[in-house]
Protein backbone atom coordinates (compact mmCIF):
# COMPACT_ATOMS: atom_id res chain seq x y z
CA UNK A 1 0.00 0.00 0.00
CA UNK A 2 0.99 3.62 -0.54
CA UNK A 3 1.11 6.23 2.24
CA UNK A 4 -1.30 9.13 1.56
CA UNK A 5 -2.31 12.23 3.53
CA UNK A 6 -1.90 12.62 7.30
CA UNK A 7 -5.25 12.10 9.03
CA UNK A 8 -4.28 12.87 12.60
CA UNK A 9 -1.30 13.84 14.73
CA UNK A 10 -1.49 12.74 18.33
CA UNK A 11 0.96 13.25 21.17
CA UNK A 12 2.98 10.13 20.37
CA UNK A 13 1.92 9.03 16.87
CA UNK A 14 0.89 10.24 13.43
CA UNK A 15 -1.79 8.43 11.45
CA UNK A 16 -1.91 8.47 7.65
CA UNK A 17 -4.45 7.28 5.13
CA UNK A 18 -3.23 4.76 2.55
CA UNK A 19 -4.23 3.71 -0.94
CA UNK A 20 -6.28 0.95 0.77
CA UNK A 21 -9.30 2.40 2.61
CA UNK A 22 -9.15 -0.51 5.08
CA UNK A 23 -5.59 0.31 6.15
CA UNK A 24 -3.97 3.17 8.06
CA UNK A 25 -0.23 3.88 8.34
CA UNK A 26 1.04 4.71 11.85
CA UNK A 27 4.36 6.48 12.59
CA UNK A 28 5.58 6.52 16.20
CA UNK A 29 7.25 9.76 17.38
CA UNK A 30 9.94 10.30 20.03
CA UNK A 31 7.75 12.86 21.86
CA UNK A 32 6.89 12.12 25.46
CA UNK A 33 4.04 14.00 27.12
CA UNK A 34 2.43 13.79 30.53
CA UNK A 35 -0.33 15.52 32.47
CA UNK A 36 -2.43 15.94 29.32
CA UNK A 37 0.42 17.49 27.32
CA UNK A 38 1.55 20.03 29.94
CA UNK A 39 4.94 18.30 30.33
CA UNK A 40 6.79 17.52 27.10
CA UNK A 41 10.16 16.15 26.01
CA UNK A 42 11.82 14.33 23.16
CA UNK A 43 13.20 10.96 24.25
CA UNK A 44 15.74 9.37 21.91
CA UNK A 45 14.45 6.17 20.31
CA UNK A 46 11.13 6.14 22.20
CA UNK A 47 9.18 5.86 18.93
CA UNK A 48 11.31 2.93 17.79
CA UNK A 49 10.91 1.13 21.12
CA UNK A 50 7.14 1.67 21.38
CA UNK A 51 6.53 0.65 17.76
CA UNK A 52 8.42 -2.62 18.33
CA UNK A 53 6.92 -3.29 21.78
CA UNK A 54 3.37 -2.60 20.52
CA UNK A 55 3.88 -4.85 17.50
CA UNK A 56 5.02 -7.70 19.77
CA UNK A 57 2.08 -7.24 22.18
CA UNK A 58 -0.48 -7.05 19.36
CA UNK A 59 0.95 -10.17 17.66
CA UNK A 60 0.90 -12.06 20.94
CA UNK A 61 -2.70 -11.00 21.69
CA UNK A 62 -3.85 -11.95 18.17
CA UNK A 63 -2.37 -15.41 18.75
CA UNK A 64 -4.47 -15.64 21.91
CA UNK A 65 -7.62 -14.76 19.93
CA UNK A 66 -7.91 -11.02 20.69
CA UNK A 67 -9.03 -8.97 17.67
CA UNK A 68 -6.60 -6.05 17.20
CA UNK A 69 -5.95 -3.46 14.51
CA UNK A 70 -2.38 -4.67 13.96
CA UNK A 71 -1.50 -5.69 10.39
CA UNK A 72 2.31 -5.58 10.11
CA UNK A 73 5.40 -3.72 11.23
CA UNK A 74 6.81 -1.79 8.27
CA UNK A 75 9.98 -0.26 9.65
CA UNK A 76 11.55 0.72 12.95
CA UNK A 77 8.97 3.48 13.54
CA UNK A 78 6.04 2.45 11.36
CA UNK A 79 3.26 -0.11 11.31
CA UNK A 80 0.17 -0.79 9.20
CA UNK A 81 -3.11 -1.14 11.06
CA UNK A 82 -6.75 -1.67 10.14
CA UNK A 83 -8.62 1.60 9.64
CA UNK A 84 -10.71 2.37 12.71
CA UNK A 85 -13.36 4.81 13.80
CA UNK A 86 -12.04 5.31 17.34
CA UNK A 87 -14.61 5.07 20.13
CA UNK A 88 -13.95 8.12 22.38
CA UNK A 89 -13.65 6.07 25.56
CA UNK A 90 -10.26 5.23 27.09
CA UNK A 91 -10.40 1.98 29.03
CA UNK A 92 -8.06 1.52 31.99
CA UNK A 93 -7.61 -1.90 33.62
CA UNK A 94 -5.90 -2.12 37.01
CA UNK A 95 -4.47 -4.93 39.12
CA UNK A 96 -2.47 -2.91 41.65
CA UNK A 97 -3.24 0.55 43.04
CA UNK A 98 -1.11 3.33 41.45
CA UNK A 99 -1.37 6.78 39.90
CA UNK A 100 -4.78 8.41 39.83
CA UNK A 101 -6.47 5.51 41.65
CA UNK A 102 -4.13 5.92 44.64
CA UNK A 103 -5.24 9.57 44.86
CA UNK A 104 -8.93 8.86 44.23
CA UNK A 105 -9.40 6.14 46.83
CA UNK A 106 -6.62 7.06 49.27
CA UNK A 107 -4.83 3.70 49.22
CA UNK A 108 -1.05 3.46 48.92
CA UNK A 109 0.56 2.64 45.59
CA UNK A 110 1.35 -1.06 45.48
CA UNK A 111 -1.84 -2.24 47.18
CA UNK A 112 -2.92 -5.37 45.32
CA UNK A 113 -6.58 -5.19 44.27
CA UNK A 114 -8.80 -8.15 45.21
CA UNK A 115 -10.03 -8.25 41.61
CA UNK A 116 -9.28 -6.30 38.42
CA UNK A 117 -10.84 -2.84 38.14
CA UNK A 118 -12.04 -1.38 34.83
CA UNK A 119 -12.42 2.38 34.44
CA UNK A 120 -13.65 4.48 31.54
CA UNK A 121 -12.45 7.97 30.63
CA UNK A 122 -13.97 10.31 28.05
CA UNK A 123 -11.26 10.77 25.42
CA UNK A 124 -11.20 14.57 25.16
CA UNK A 125 -7.93 16.52 25.51
CA UNK A 126 -9.65 19.83 26.27
CA UNK A 127 -11.48 18.27 29.20
CA UNK A 128 -8.42 16.33 30.36
CA UNK A 129 -10.02 12.90 29.79
CA UNK A 130 -12.52 12.88 32.70
CA UNK A 131 -13.58 9.66 34.45
CA UNK A 132 -17.02 8.51 33.27
CA UNK A 133 -19.19 5.41 33.73
CA UNK A 134 -21.55 3.26 31.67
CA UNK A 135 -24.43 5.66 32.29
CA UNK A 136 -22.51 8.62 30.84
CA UNK A 137 -21.37 6.51 27.88
CA UNK A 138 -24.95 5.46 27.04
CA UNK A 139 -26.54 8.85 27.77
CA UNK A 140 -23.93 10.72 25.68
CA UNK A 141 -24.07 8.03 22.98
CA UNK A 142 -20.29 7.50 23.05
CA UNK A 143 -20.80 3.76 22.45
CA UNK A 144 -23.72 1.34 22.43
CA UNK A 145 -24.31 -1.00 25.39
CA UNK A 146 -23.45 -3.94 23.09
CA UNK A 147 -20.15 -2.28 22.14
CA UNK A 148 -19.39 -1.65 25.83
CA UNK A 149 -20.05 -5.31 26.65
CA UNK A 150 -17.57 -6.33 23.96
CA UNK A 151 -15.04 -3.72 25.12
CA UNK A 152 -15.24 -4.76 28.78
CA UNK A 153 -14.96 -8.42 27.90
CA UNK A 154 -11.93 -7.87 25.62
CA UNK A 155 -10.26 -5.58 28.19
CA UNK A 156 -10.58 -8.20 30.95
CA UNK A 157 -9.30 -10.95 28.64
CA UNK A 158 -6.33 -8.77 27.62
CA UNK A 159 -5.64 -8.17 31.31
CA UNK A 160 -5.63 -11.92 32.08
CA UNK A 161 -3.41 -12.72 29.11
CA UNK A 162 -0.90 -9.92 29.66
CA UNK A 163 -0.77 -10.28 33.46
CA UNK A 164 0.24 -13.94 33.08
CA UNK A 165 2.61 -13.24 30.19
CA UNK A 166 4.39 -10.37 31.97
CA UNK A 167 4.62 -12.31 35.26
CA UNK A 168 6.61 -14.89 33.32
CA UNK A 169 9.04 -12.10 32.34
CA UNK A 170 9.41 -11.00 35.97
CA UNK A 171 7.13 -7.99 35.55
CA UNK A 172 4.03 -6.96 37.50
CA UNK A 173 1.31 -5.60 35.18
CA UNK A 174 0.08 -2.80 37.47
CA UNK A 175 -2.38 -1.13 35.07
CA UNK A 176 -2.78 -0.14 31.42
CA UNK A 177 -4.96 1.85 29.04
CA UNK A 178 -6.66 0.51 25.91
CA UNK A 179 -8.55 2.17 23.08
CA UNK A 180 -11.06 0.49 20.82
CA UNK A 181 -12.48 1.30 17.42
CA UNK A 182 -14.96 0.08 14.89
CA UNK A 183 -13.69 -1.55 11.68
CA UNK A 184 -16.50 -2.58 9.35
CA UNK A 185 -19.06 -3.49 11.97
CA UNK A 186 -16.77 -5.06 14.55
CA UNK A 187 -15.15 -3.59 17.65
CA UNK A 188 -11.41 -4.26 17.80
CA UNK A 189 -8.47 -3.18 19.93
CA UNK A 190 -6.61 -0.14 18.56
CA UNK A 191 -4.00 2.43 19.55
CA UNK A 192 -0.81 1.10 21.17
CA UNK A 193 0.30 -1.11 24.05
CA UNK A 194 3.64 0.12 25.34
CA UNK A 195 5.37 1.41 28.46
CA UNK A 196 3.75 4.79 27.58
CA UNK A 197 0.32 3.27 28.23
CA UNK A 198 1.04 0.58 30.85
CA UNK A 199 2.61 0.51 34.29
CA UNK A 200 5.24 -2.22 34.53
CA UNK A 201 7.09 -2.92 37.78
CA UNK A 202 9.98 -5.35 38.12
CA UNK A 203 8.47 -8.17 40.21
CA UNK A 204 11.54 -8.48 42.45
CA UNK A 205 12.75 -4.91 42.94
CA UNK A 206 9.46 -3.09 42.11
CA UNK A 207 11.55 -0.77 39.91
CA UNK A 208 9.34 1.22 37.52
CA UNK A 209 9.89 0.27 33.87
CA UNK A 210 7.39 2.67 32.27
CA UNK A 211 6.42 6.28 31.62
CA UNK A 212 6.18 7.07 35.34
CA UNK A 213 9.98 7.53 35.10
CA UNK A 214 9.23 10.56 32.89
CA UNK A 215 6.14 11.76 34.78
CA UNK A 216 8.09 11.66 38.07
CA UNK A 217 11.45 12.96 36.73
CA UNK A 218 13.28 9.75 37.61
CA UNK A 219 15.38 9.56 34.41
CA UNK A 220 16.34 6.34 32.68
CA UNK A 221 13.23 6.15 30.48
CA UNK A 222 14.96 4.85 27.35
CA UNK A 223 16.84 2.23 29.40
CA UNK A 224 13.59 1.08 31.06
CA UNK A 225 11.82 0.71 27.69
CA UNK A 226 14.87 -1.17 26.34
CA UNK A 227 14.61 -3.53 29.32
CA UNK A 228 10.92 -4.22 28.57
CA UNK A 229 11.77 -4.92 24.91
CA UNK A 230 14.70 -7.15 25.91
CA UNK A 231 12.47 -9.27 28.14
CA UNK A 232 9.70 -9.49 25.50
CA UNK A 233 12.18 -10.56 22.83
CA UNK A 234 13.70 -13.18 25.12
CA UNK A 235 10.27 -14.84 25.21
CA UNK A 236 9.04 -14.08 21.70
CA UNK A 237 12.01 -15.09 19.55
CA UNK A 238 11.90 -13.31 16.14
O1 LIG B 1 -2.97 8.11 35.53
P1 LIG B 1 -3.67 6.83 35.82
O2 LIG B 1 -3.25 6.16 37.09
O3 LIG B 1 -5.18 6.96 35.72
O4 LIG B 1 -3.24 5.85 34.61
C1 LIG B 1 -3.67 4.51 34.56
C2 LIG B 1 -2.96 3.81 33.40
O5 LIG B 1 -3.44 4.31 32.15
C3 LIG B 1 -1.45 4.01 33.37
O6 LIG B 1 -0.84 2.80 32.91
C4 LIG B 1 -1.25 5.11 32.35
O7 LIG B 1 0.00 4.97 31.69
C5 LIG B 1 -2.39 4.85 31.38
N1 LIG B 1 -2.92 6.08 30.76
C6 LIG B 1 -2.69 6.34 29.42
N2 LIG B 1 -3.21 7.46 28.83
C7 LIG B 1 -3.96 8.33 29.52
C8 LIG B 1 -4.20 8.09 30.90
C9 LIG B 1 -3.67 6.96 31.49
O8 LIG B 1 -2.03 5.54 28.75
N3 LIG B 1 -4.47 9.39 28.91
mmCIF file of C-alpha atoms and ligand atoms in Angstrom, residues 90 92 94 98-101 121 129 175-177 196-199 215, ligand 1:
data_model
loop_
_atom_site.group_PDB
_atom_site.id
_atom_site.type_symbol
_atom_site.label_atom_id
_atom_site.label_comp_id
_atom_site.label_asym_id
_atom_site.label_seq_id
_atom_site.Cartn_x
_atom_site.Cartn_y
_atom_site.Cartn_z
ATOM 1 C CA UNK A 90 -10.264 5.228 27.093
ATOM 2 C CA UNK A 92 -8.057 1.520 31.992
ATOM 3 C CA UNK A 94 -5.896 -2.120 37.008
ATOM 4 C CA UNK A 98 -1.115 3.325 41.452
ATOM 5 C CA UNK A 99 -1.371 6.776 39.900
ATOM 6 C CA UNK A 100 -4.784 8.410 39.829
ATOM 7 C CA UNK A 101 -6.465 5.513 41.646
ATOM 8 C CA UNK A 121 -12.455 7.965 30.626
ATOM 9 C CA UNK A 129 -10.019 12.897 29.794
ATOM 10 C CA UNK A 175 -2.381 -1.127 35.070
ATOM 11 C CA UNK A 176 -2.781 -0.140 31.421
ATOM 12 C CA UNK A 177 -4.959 1.851 29.035
ATOM 13 C CA UNK A 196 3.747 4.786 27.581
ATOM 14 C CA UNK A 197 0.316 3.269 28.229
ATOM 15 C CA UNK A 198 1.038 0.585 30.849
ATOM 16 C CA UNK A 199 2.611 0.507 34.295
ATOM 17 C CA UNK A 215 6.139 11.759 34.784
HETATM 18 O O1 LIG B 1 -2.969 8.113 35.533
HETATM 19 P P1 LIG B 1 -3.673 6.829 35.815
HETATM 20 O O2 LIG B 1 -3.245 6.164 37.086
HETATM 21 O O3 LIG B 1 -5.175 6.956 35.721
HETATM 22 O O4 LIG B 1 -3.239 5.849 34.613
HETATM 23 C C1 LIG B 1 -3.666 4.508 34.564
HETATM 24 C C2 LIG B 1 -2.963 3.809 33.399
HETATM 25 O O5 LIG B 1 -3.443 4.306 32.154
HETATM 26 C C3 LIG B 1 -1.454 4.012 33.371
HETATM 27 O O6 LIG B 1 -0.840 2.803 32.913
HETATM 28 C C4 LIG B 1 -1.246 5.108 32.347
HETATM 29 O O7 LIG B 1 -0.005 4.970 31.688
HETATM 30 C C5 LIG B 1 -2.394 4.851 31.375
HETATM 31 N N1 LIG B 1 -2.917 6.076 30.764
HETATM 32 C C6 LIG B 1 -2.688 6.336 29.421
HETATM 33 N N2 LIG B 1 -3.208 7.460 28.827
HETATM 34 C C7 LIG B 1 -3.959 8.325 29.521
HETATM 35 C C8 LIG B 1 -4.205 8.086 30.900
HETATM 36 C C9 LIG B 1 -3.671 6.956 31.488
HETATM 37 O O8 LIG B 1 -2.032 5.539 28.746
HETATM 38 N N3 LIG B 1 -4.470 9.391 28.908
#
